[in-house]
Amino acid sequence: MTELLRTEAMSVVYGGLHAVNGLDLRVDEGRLVGLIGPNGAGKTSFIDGISGFTRTQGAIYFRGKRVDREPAHRRARLGLGRTWQSLELFEDLTVRENLQVGAERQTVGGFLLDLVRPGRHRDQSDVDWALDVLGIAHLADRMPTEISHGQRKLVGAGRTLAARPALICMDEPAAGLDTTESEQFGRRLRRIVEAGVSILLVDHDMGLVMGVCDELYVIEFGTRIAHGTPAEVVADEKVRAAYLGTKAGT
Amino acid sequence: MTRPRIPAARLRAGVPALVVVALLAVILAKGDYRTNFFSGGGFALGALVAAIALGVVVTYRGSGVVNLAGAAVAMYAAYVYADLRTHGDLFLPPLPNPLAPIEGLVHLAGDDSFTVPHWPTSVSFGATMGFWPALVLALVFCALFGLVLHVAVFRPLRHAPVLAKVVASVGVLLFLQAVVVRRFSTTTQVVGPLPFVDKTQVDLGLFKITQEQLFVVCLVLVLAVALWALFQRSRFGLAVRAAAENEKGATVLGFSADRLAAATWVLSTVVTGLLGIFVASVNSSVDPNTMPALIVPAVTAALVGGFTSFGWTTLAAFALGMQVALVTFLGANESWFPKADGLPVPGVDLLVPLVVIVAVLALRGQSLPTRGVLGPGRLPFSPTARPWALRYGGPGLAVVALIPGVFFLSPAMRDGLTNTLTGIVICLSIVVLTGFIGQISLAQTSFAGLSAYTVASLSTHHGWPFPLPILAGAAVAVVAGVLVALPALRVRGVHLAIATLAFAVAVDKVVFANSWINGGFDGATVTTPALIRSQDTDTHHVLGVTIGDGTQPNPLTLVFCLIVVVALGYLVANLRRSLTGRQMLAIRSNERAAAAAGVNVAAVKVLAFGVSAFIAGVGGAVIAYRTGNVTPDKFLYDKSLMFFAFAYLGGIASVSGAVTGGLLVGGGLGFTVLNKVFGLPDEFVLLLGGLGLVVTAVLNPEGVAGKARTDLLALRRRFRPPTPADRPTPADPPTPADRPTPMDPLTPTDTATTITEPTASATTGPSAASTPAAAAAVPTAAATPTAAATPATAATPATASISAAAAVPTAAAAPTASGSAAGTHVGGSAGATPAVAGEAR
């Protein structure tokens, strides 16, 4: 399998706190990799780190290129997409425009042409595909403020997907969904992977993570405590103690 | 949280400290530098700047507002005091008189002797007043004014976006200046000396200083220490600090966050006013322009103190005040000082705050906001131009302006219309920068002015033929705009407003007051082709139609301006519809998410500054050709503030808003009508502009054009029966692509998710659905105009409840947007807790 993303001893430090502490992680093409851990384990910091929103130490390789000094937007253009835990949609743009911002790339010539002929035809196939995969095509002309929370989550994912990334890092996409909804969401994730997009999934929903992921990383206090298939991870004593044991009640 | 002292952080703190120490060493080492830096006048100025800066810090800590009107309060207090001392009068701002239009109409009918009762212009306390009663009365006035500012302006705005707060404080600044100009004109007012100190020199060893200067310096130092003690050592200060973190913190300590904010406002206006009075007494004079401009060094000092530290703020303020005398000395005596045409470049003392601001912001700013840093809040909605507006609206408006403008309007009205057209251009430049990408620039007329002087020079001294200097001027403006954009890459919101304001004030002096550039007393002549020269009175016969009536201004000047307005209007409308426009709005709503979507935030910001400066530059060039003579007064920083005010008033986020703003600007068509028909004096432009700006910021952040649009949409929805195309079916049926998965229906999902939202949304949903009337009210009240734009009401109650419920969290997040449509402050309070939002509706 071809390697897509690899981190080597990656750390994220806030003040004196090591939110992520020397983490090695690898995502291969066509895989759905889960990243789980208790609250405050450093999952979001890890995603912020690899997508370029916080300073990191150590190395990050994406498609064989070292990217840890690249700015966030350039990593996105290389095909390293991410979604946000708190949605962060562009509230002033319609759903379709939200996806267009993700999909389209501007050039100098394009900008000048825009000033004269803004309405000219643009290739919308990526946007339509993303709307279609997520089943939100009927919302295309609505504003993000008018649709439900669940739909907004899909728009957030769609905006990333419309850029046709090679990898999407999803930050708790299923938070707030009930069991049936998260099963349905899991099927959508598999469809995305089948379309050739790898996924790094961070979530608390153990049913979803165990059900859809090809492999799992478990982290605690910013360090890796287990790695393997869902079955292997479930069997791991350290994981049971650190994560599943404490989370069993929820 | 303490930060680790990593080498980079040490360098960041160390280099500026070293620079400051080195400068101080040089100043202390050279005798004449020392005497000029530590001069009495410098100390007095530093004391005033420090007092204003302390006031800014106090209000910022109490209510989170950077009060750009702080220095204007000092000026206003000095005027109140001076008037009480000399005449025993307390002057009043012009009050709205509902009878005035009747008088205007009767005068229009020809009976000039008719008058209606007017409000008094002042309250008399008899003859001249002594020092203490006048001082006390002036300070009571300051305290009341602070209270009014809090209750009427900034409390309603406490959850509003930063832009609205900046706008409101600019409005207060313009208002105060306008009232003083209205009552006392722009001439300098004499202020009597303080009774208990005099101008006796006191020798302090290192330097000499007069008694009264020493007194104000000591007073400011005492005040700074007192404020520090109040904030760090008292329960009041603890509560203010707690309230700054969150409102509940203060409540827990038994304080009302609201009263704390009110107290800080009163405290800051009294401190600022007190020093305004004393320093005016020391200087023996006060005028409406000098003191308000001190807001730039004051805010710079507050910035150095991080808007929290009284000590650093005071130190920086004194340094910024004292450097003025030193820089003047250097200009007169040092050969290395930059010279223009043999004279020292003016205004270098104003470059110092700018440099300090840029340095501080560059060291402290972040290229992308980090997690947990609040965004600037929602800005007014920016609509895409409708096809009918592009196809018919633009040309229609152009014809409506063209035909009367060329054939029917009187010369005065023609002049007003031309002013409106040039105003529209400047407003358009603000629409791009503030409306589309959310960056606040208070330097737009500086860009215009740079372009205008370029045009003057190229057309007159270098013989460039007519249209070429416009492009060259715009290019110069673009360069300036991109330079200003560089700090903008690391800062946002009010910090950017401060940086651009400092830039504007510096450009005023360094460039526009530079006789090498401005052409001296006569101004810089622009060689204009006869056809469009404003002073040209020839008539032209085209296709049997006569253009021109033999009077100034030349109607073809108007045509020239109109062509430029139409071209730039379409440029801006196109920008909004294009990918670049979408990227700008994406950055406006969320810089982090935009970067994650692959948008090069820095590049698009620079581009926006470039486009905006280009438009402003073309505007400046048009103004230059139109008047034929460039004078600095058209481009000074207060004009930038004024245009910003009117652009915001009109509607900051759309071309229609810019057109409305253009109609409102000083000297524009709307004002000319008021002036010629109702006899409204000139000073009222600023007065109405300032007041209108405050009212707009508080009550109607969408601006006139935005309000008109939401009202129109609401009206249309009420009268139009639901059309099939509009009606979303209750279940939002899954698309064909989804059918194979039977467990895909979205509606249950959505309802379930909304119920997990704060209780408010869950309760609002059913209640809204229960009565159609309530359902109709909710989208309008909840209403971001976007919600209003969709036919939520037309849908069945089930859908209405869903969309209403979905709209509530948004309303809570964007209180101003909801406040605008509701026309009340309900939205403002809704922002505090979602639960309140539910109850309010």
PDB file of C-alpha atoms in Angstrom, chain A residues 14-16 44-45 48 52-53 72-74 76-77 80-82 84-85 87-93 97 100-106 110-111 114-119 122 132-139 142-143 145-152 154 159 163 176-178 180-181 183-184 187-188 191, chain B residues 1-4 368 370-371 378-382 384 570-571 573-580 582-583 585-601 607 611 728 732-735 737-738 741 743-746 748-750 752-754 756-757 784 786-787 790 802-803 806-807 810:
ATOM      1  CA  TYR A  14       1.087  24.782  24.263  1.00  0.00           C
ATOM      2  CA  GLY A  15       2.990  26.632  26.942  1.00  0.00           C
ATOM      3  CA  GLY A  16       4.469  23.870  29.033  1.00  0.00           C
ATOM      4  CA  THR A  44      -7.786  17.902  17.851  1.00  0.00           C
ATOM      5  CA  SER A  45      -4.305  19.287  18.462  1.00  0.00           C
ATOM      6  CA  ASP A  48      -4.530  21.152  13.908  1.00  0.00           C
ATOM      7  CA  GLY A  52      -1.053  23.564   9.616  1.00  0.00           C
ATOM      8  CA  PHE A  53      -3.079  25.437  12.215  1.00  0.00           C
ATOM      9  CA  ALA A  72      -2.277  25.693   6.012  1.00  0.00           C
ATOM     10  CA  HIS A  73      -3.725  26.646   2.645  1.00  0.00           C
ATOM     11  CA  ARG A  74      -0.872  25.005   0.748  1.00  0.00           C
ATOM     12  CA  ALA A  76      -5.030  21.908   1.720  1.00  0.00           C
ATOM     13  CA  ARG A  77      -4.118  22.344  -1.939  1.00  0.00           C
ATOM     14  CA  LEU A  80      -4.707  17.290   2.829  1.00  0.00           C
ATOM     15  CA  GLY A  81      -8.241  18.310   3.768  1.00  0.00           C
ATOM     16  CA  ARG A  82      -9.817  18.686   7.175  1.00  0.00           C
ATOM     17  CA  TRP A  84     -13.895  21.150  11.979  1.00  0.00           C
ATOM     18  CA  GLN A  85     -15.422  20.039  15.218  1.00  0.00           C
ATOM     19  CA  LEU A  87     -18.480  23.413  11.818  1.00  0.00           C
ATOM     20  CA  GLU A  88     -16.998  26.803  10.912  1.00  0.00           C
ATOM     21  CA  LEU A  89     -19.056  27.176   7.750  1.00  0.00           C
ATOM     22  CA  PHE A  90     -18.983  30.369   5.706  1.00  0.00           C
ATOM     23  CA  GLU A  91     -22.250  31.756   6.976  1.00  0.00           C
ATOM     24  CA  ASP A  92     -22.500  34.462   4.318  1.00  0.00           C
ATOM     25  CA  LEU A  93     -22.343  32.090   1.376  1.00  0.00           C
ATOM     26  CA  GLU A  97     -20.770  28.654  -2.727  1.00  0.00           C
ATOM     27  CA  GLN A 100     -17.094  26.201  -4.492  1.00  0.00           C
ATOM     28  CA  VAL A 101     -14.638  27.986  -2.226  1.00  0.00           C
ATOM     29  CA  GLY A 102     -13.225  24.584  -1.376  1.00  0.00           C
ATOM     30  CA  ALA A 103     -13.201  23.295  -4.943  1.00  0.00           C
ATOM     31  CA  GLU A 104     -11.957  26.190  -7.045  1.00  0.00           C
ATOM     32  CA  ARG A 105      -8.433  27.483  -7.365  1.00  0.00           C
ATOM     33  CA  GLN A 106      -7.772  31.073  -8.292  1.00  0.00           C
ATOM     34  CA  GLY A 110      -8.812  34.081 -13.525  1.00  0.00           C
ATOM     35  CA  PHE A 111      -9.061  37.022 -11.165  1.00  0.00           C
ATOM     36  CA  ASP A 114     -13.629  37.534 -12.993  1.00  0.00           C
ATOM     37  CA  LEU A 115     -13.829  41.302 -12.940  1.00  0.00           C
ATOM     38  CA  VAL A 116     -15.175  41.310 -16.480  1.00  0.00           C
ATOM     39  CA  ARG A 117     -17.086  38.056 -16.769  1.00  0.00           C
ATOM     40  CA  PRO A 118     -17.861  36.693 -13.320  1.00  0.00           C
ATOM     41  CA  GLY A 119     -20.780  34.590 -14.501  1.00  0.00           C
ATOM     42  CA  ARG A 122     -16.987  26.984 -14.411  1.00  0.00           C
ATOM     43  CA  ASP A 132     -24.210  14.005  -4.307  1.00  0.00           C
ATOM     44  CA  VAL A 133     -22.024  11.729  -2.198  1.00  0.00           C
ATOM     45  CA  LEU A 134     -23.255  13.397   0.958  1.00  0.00           C
ATOM     46  CA  GLY A 135     -26.873  13.561  -0.199  1.00  0.00           C
ATOM     47  CA  ILE A 136     -27.207  17.318   0.194  1.00  0.00           C
ATOM     48  CA  ALA A 137     -27.752  18.317  -3.436  1.00  0.00           C
ATOM     49  CA  HIS A 138     -31.219  19.624  -2.594  1.00  0.00           C
ATOM     50  CA  LEU A 139     -29.684  22.114  -0.135  1.00  0.00           C
ATOM     51  CA  ARG A 142     -29.819  27.393   0.849  1.00  0.00           C
ATOM     52  CA  MET A 143     -27.841  29.418   3.357  1.00  0.00           C
ATOM     53  CA  THR A 145     -28.068  29.461   8.673  1.00  0.00           C
ATOM     54  CA  GLU A 146     -31.312  27.917   7.426  1.00  0.00           C
ATOM     55  CA  ILE A 147     -30.469  24.237   7.577  1.00  0.00           C
ATOM     56  CA  SER A 148     -30.328  21.835  10.475  1.00  0.00           C
ATOM     57  CA  HIS A 149     -27.280  21.086  12.543  1.00  0.00           C
ATOM     58  CA  GLY A 150     -26.893  17.624  11.014  1.00  0.00           C
ATOM     59  CA  GLN A 151     -27.075  19.053   7.520  1.00  0.00           C
ATOM     60  CA  ARG A 152     -24.546  21.724   8.423  1.00  0.00           C
ATOM     61  CA  LEU A 154     -22.535  17.413   6.003  1.00  0.00           C
ATOM     62  CA  ARG A 159     -16.622  21.698   1.482  1.00  0.00           C
ATOM     63  CA  ALA A 163     -11.555  19.973  -3.258  1.00  0.00           C
ATOM     64  CA  GLY A 176     -24.420  14.722  18.369  1.00  0.00           C
ATOM     65  CA  LEU A 177     -25.722  11.992  16.092  1.00  0.00           C
ATOM     66  CA  ASP A 178     -27.703   9.057  17.535  1.00  0.00           C
ATOM     67  CA  THR A 180     -28.935   5.052  13.581  1.00  0.00           C
ATOM     68  CA  GLU A 181     -27.666   8.331  12.241  1.00  0.00           C
ATOM     69  CA  GLU A 183     -24.566   4.076  11.195  1.00  0.00           C
ATOM     70  CA  GLN A 184     -25.861   5.945   8.180  1.00  0.00           C
ATOM     71  CA  ARG A 187     -21.926   4.157   5.259  1.00  0.00           C
ATOM     72  CA  ARG A 188     -21.326   7.583   3.759  1.00  0.00           C
ATOM     73  CA  ARG A 191     -18.599   5.537   0.072  1.00  0.00           C
TER      74      ARG A 191
ATOM     75  CA  MET B   1      -0.700  30.952  31.122  1.00  0.00           C
ATOM     76  CA  THR B   2       3.008  31.585  31.092  1.00  0.00           C
ATOM     77  CA  ARG B   3       4.837  31.164  27.865  1.00  0.00           C
ATOM     78  CA  PRO B   4       8.125  29.344  27.711  1.00  0.00           C
ATOM     79  CA  LEU B 368      -4.269  33.127  11.562  1.00  0.00           C
ATOM     80  CA  THR B 370      -5.771  30.521  17.019  1.00  0.00           C
ATOM     81  CA  ARG B 371      -8.307  28.222  18.546  1.00  0.00           C
ATOM     82  CA  ARG B 378     -21.172  38.729  11.773  1.00  0.00           C
ATOM     83  CA  LEU B 379     -20.934  41.635   9.424  1.00  0.00           C
ATOM     84  CA  PRO B 380     -23.881  42.888   7.417  1.00  0.00           C
ATOM     85  CA  PHE B 381     -25.109  40.439   4.814  1.00  0.00           C
ATOM     86  CA  SER B 382     -23.517  40.842   1.407  1.00  0.00           C
ATOM     87  CA  THR B 384     -25.044  38.818  -4.787  1.00  0.00           C
ATOM     88  CA  TYR B 570     -19.959  46.815 -12.224  1.00  0.00           C
ATOM     89  CA  LEU B 571     -16.408  45.915 -11.251  1.00  0.00           C
ATOM     90  CA  ALA B 573     -20.657  43.710  -8.434  1.00  0.00           C
ATOM     91  CA  ASN B 574     -18.657  41.328 -10.614  1.00  0.00           C
ATOM     92  CA  LEU B 575     -16.133  40.853  -7.871  1.00  0.00           C
ATOM     93  CA  ARG B 576     -18.887  39.773  -5.502  1.00  0.00           C
ATOM     94  CA  ARG B 577     -20.193  37.224  -8.005  1.00  0.00           C
ATOM     95  CA  SER B 578     -16.775  35.776  -8.774  1.00  0.00           C
ATOM     96  CA  LEU B 579     -14.605  33.176  -7.091  1.00  0.00           C
ATOM     97  CA  THR B 580     -12.477  35.977  -5.626  1.00  0.00           C
ATOM     98  CA  ARG B 582     -16.531  34.118  -2.566  1.00  0.00           C
ATOM     99  CA  GLN B 583     -13.034  33.735  -1.186  1.00  0.00           C
ATOM    100  CA  LEU B 585     -16.528  36.486   2.015  1.00  0.00           C
ATOM    101  CA  ALA B 586     -15.152  33.150   3.180  1.00  0.00           C
ATOM    102  CA  ILE B 587     -12.250  34.977   4.841  1.00  0.00           C
ATOM    103  CA  ARG B 588     -14.689  37.478   6.285  1.00  0.00           C
ATOM    104  CA  SER B 589     -16.711  34.765   7.969  1.00  0.00           C
ATOM    105  CA  ASN B 590     -13.876  32.504   9.041  1.00  0.00           C
ATOM    106  CA  GLU B 591     -10.194  32.898   8.277  1.00  0.00           C
ATOM    107  CA  ARG B 592      -9.208  29.526   9.654  1.00  0.00           C
ATOM    108  CA  ALA B 593     -11.814  27.600   7.723  1.00  0.00           C
ATOM    109  CA  ALA B 594     -10.933  29.551   4.593  1.00  0.00           C
ATOM    110  CA  ALA B 595      -7.302  28.533   4.929  1.00  0.00           C
ATOM    111  CA  ALA B 596      -8.376  24.932   5.493  1.00  0.00           C
ATOM    112  CA  ALA B 597     -10.391  25.153   2.278  1.00  0.00           C
ATOM    113  CA  GLY B 598      -7.188  26.037   0.446  1.00  0.00           C
ATOM    114  CA  VAL B 599      -7.697  29.799   0.247  1.00  0.00           C
ATOM    115  CA  ASN B 600      -4.461  31.745   0.472  1.00  0.00           C
ATOM    116  CA  VAL B 601      -5.732  34.155   3.111  1.00  0.00           C
ATOM    117  CA  LEU B 607      -5.533  41.579  -3.283  1.00  0.00           C
ATOM    118  CA  VAL B 611      -8.495  46.462  -5.388  1.00  0.00           C
ATOM    119  CA  PRO B 728     -39.628  22.800   0.285  1.00  0.00           C
ATOM    120  CA  ASP B 732     -36.575  17.428   2.393  1.00  0.00           C
ATOM    121  CA  PRO B 733     -36.765  14.276   0.285  1.00  0.00           C
ATOM    122  CA  PRO B 734     -33.547  12.402  -0.252  1.00  0.00           C
ATOM    123  CA  THR B 735     -32.045  12.838  -3.668  1.00  0.00           C
ATOM    124  CA  ALA B 737     -28.500   9.201  -5.220  1.00  0.00           C
ATOM    125  CA  ASP B 738     -29.552   8.494  -1.678  1.00  0.00           C
ATOM    126  CA  THR B 741     -29.870   3.417   1.330  1.00  0.00           C
ATOM    127  CA  MET B 743     -32.115   4.407   6.314  1.00  0.00           C
ATOM    128  CA  ASP B 744     -31.262   7.754   4.887  1.00  0.00           C
ATOM    129  CA  PRO B 745     -34.263  10.001   5.572  1.00  0.00           C
ATOM    130  CA  LEU B 746     -32.901  13.241   6.813  1.00  0.00           C
ATOM    131  CA  PRO B 748     -35.713  12.565  11.789  1.00  0.00           C
ATOM    132  CA  THR B 749     -32.013  13.148  11.953  1.00  0.00           C
ATOM    133  CA  ASP B 750     -32.470  16.852  11.748  1.00  0.00           C
ATOM    134  CA  ALA B 752     -33.197  14.968  16.664  1.00  0.00           C
ATOM    135  CA  THR B 753     -30.170  17.132  16.243  1.00  0.00           C
ATOM    136  CA  THR B 754     -32.038  20.339  16.752  1.00  0.00           C
ATOM    137  CA  THR B 756     -30.060  18.420  21.290  1.00  0.00           C
ATOM    138  CA  GLU B 757     -29.404  22.125  20.801  1.00  0.00           C
ATOM    139  CA  THR B 784     -30.426  37.149   9.614  1.00  0.00           C
ATOM    140  CA  THR B 786     -30.598  35.223   4.828  1.00  0.00           C
ATOM    141  CA  ALA B 787     -33.260  33.482   6.807  1.00  0.00           C
ATOM    142  CA  THR B 790     -36.012  32.108   1.973  1.00  0.00           C
ATOM    143  CA  ILE B 802     -37.371  23.242  11.815  1.00  0.00           C
ATOM    144  CA  SER B 803     -36.008  26.286  10.096  1.00  0.00           C
ATOM    145  CA  ALA B 806     -32.293  26.144  13.228  1.00  0.00           C
ATOM    146  CA  ALA B 807     -32.292  29.889  12.969  1.00  0.00           C
ATOM    147  CA  THR B 810     -27.596  31.603  14.625  1.00  0.00           C
TER     148      THR B 810
END
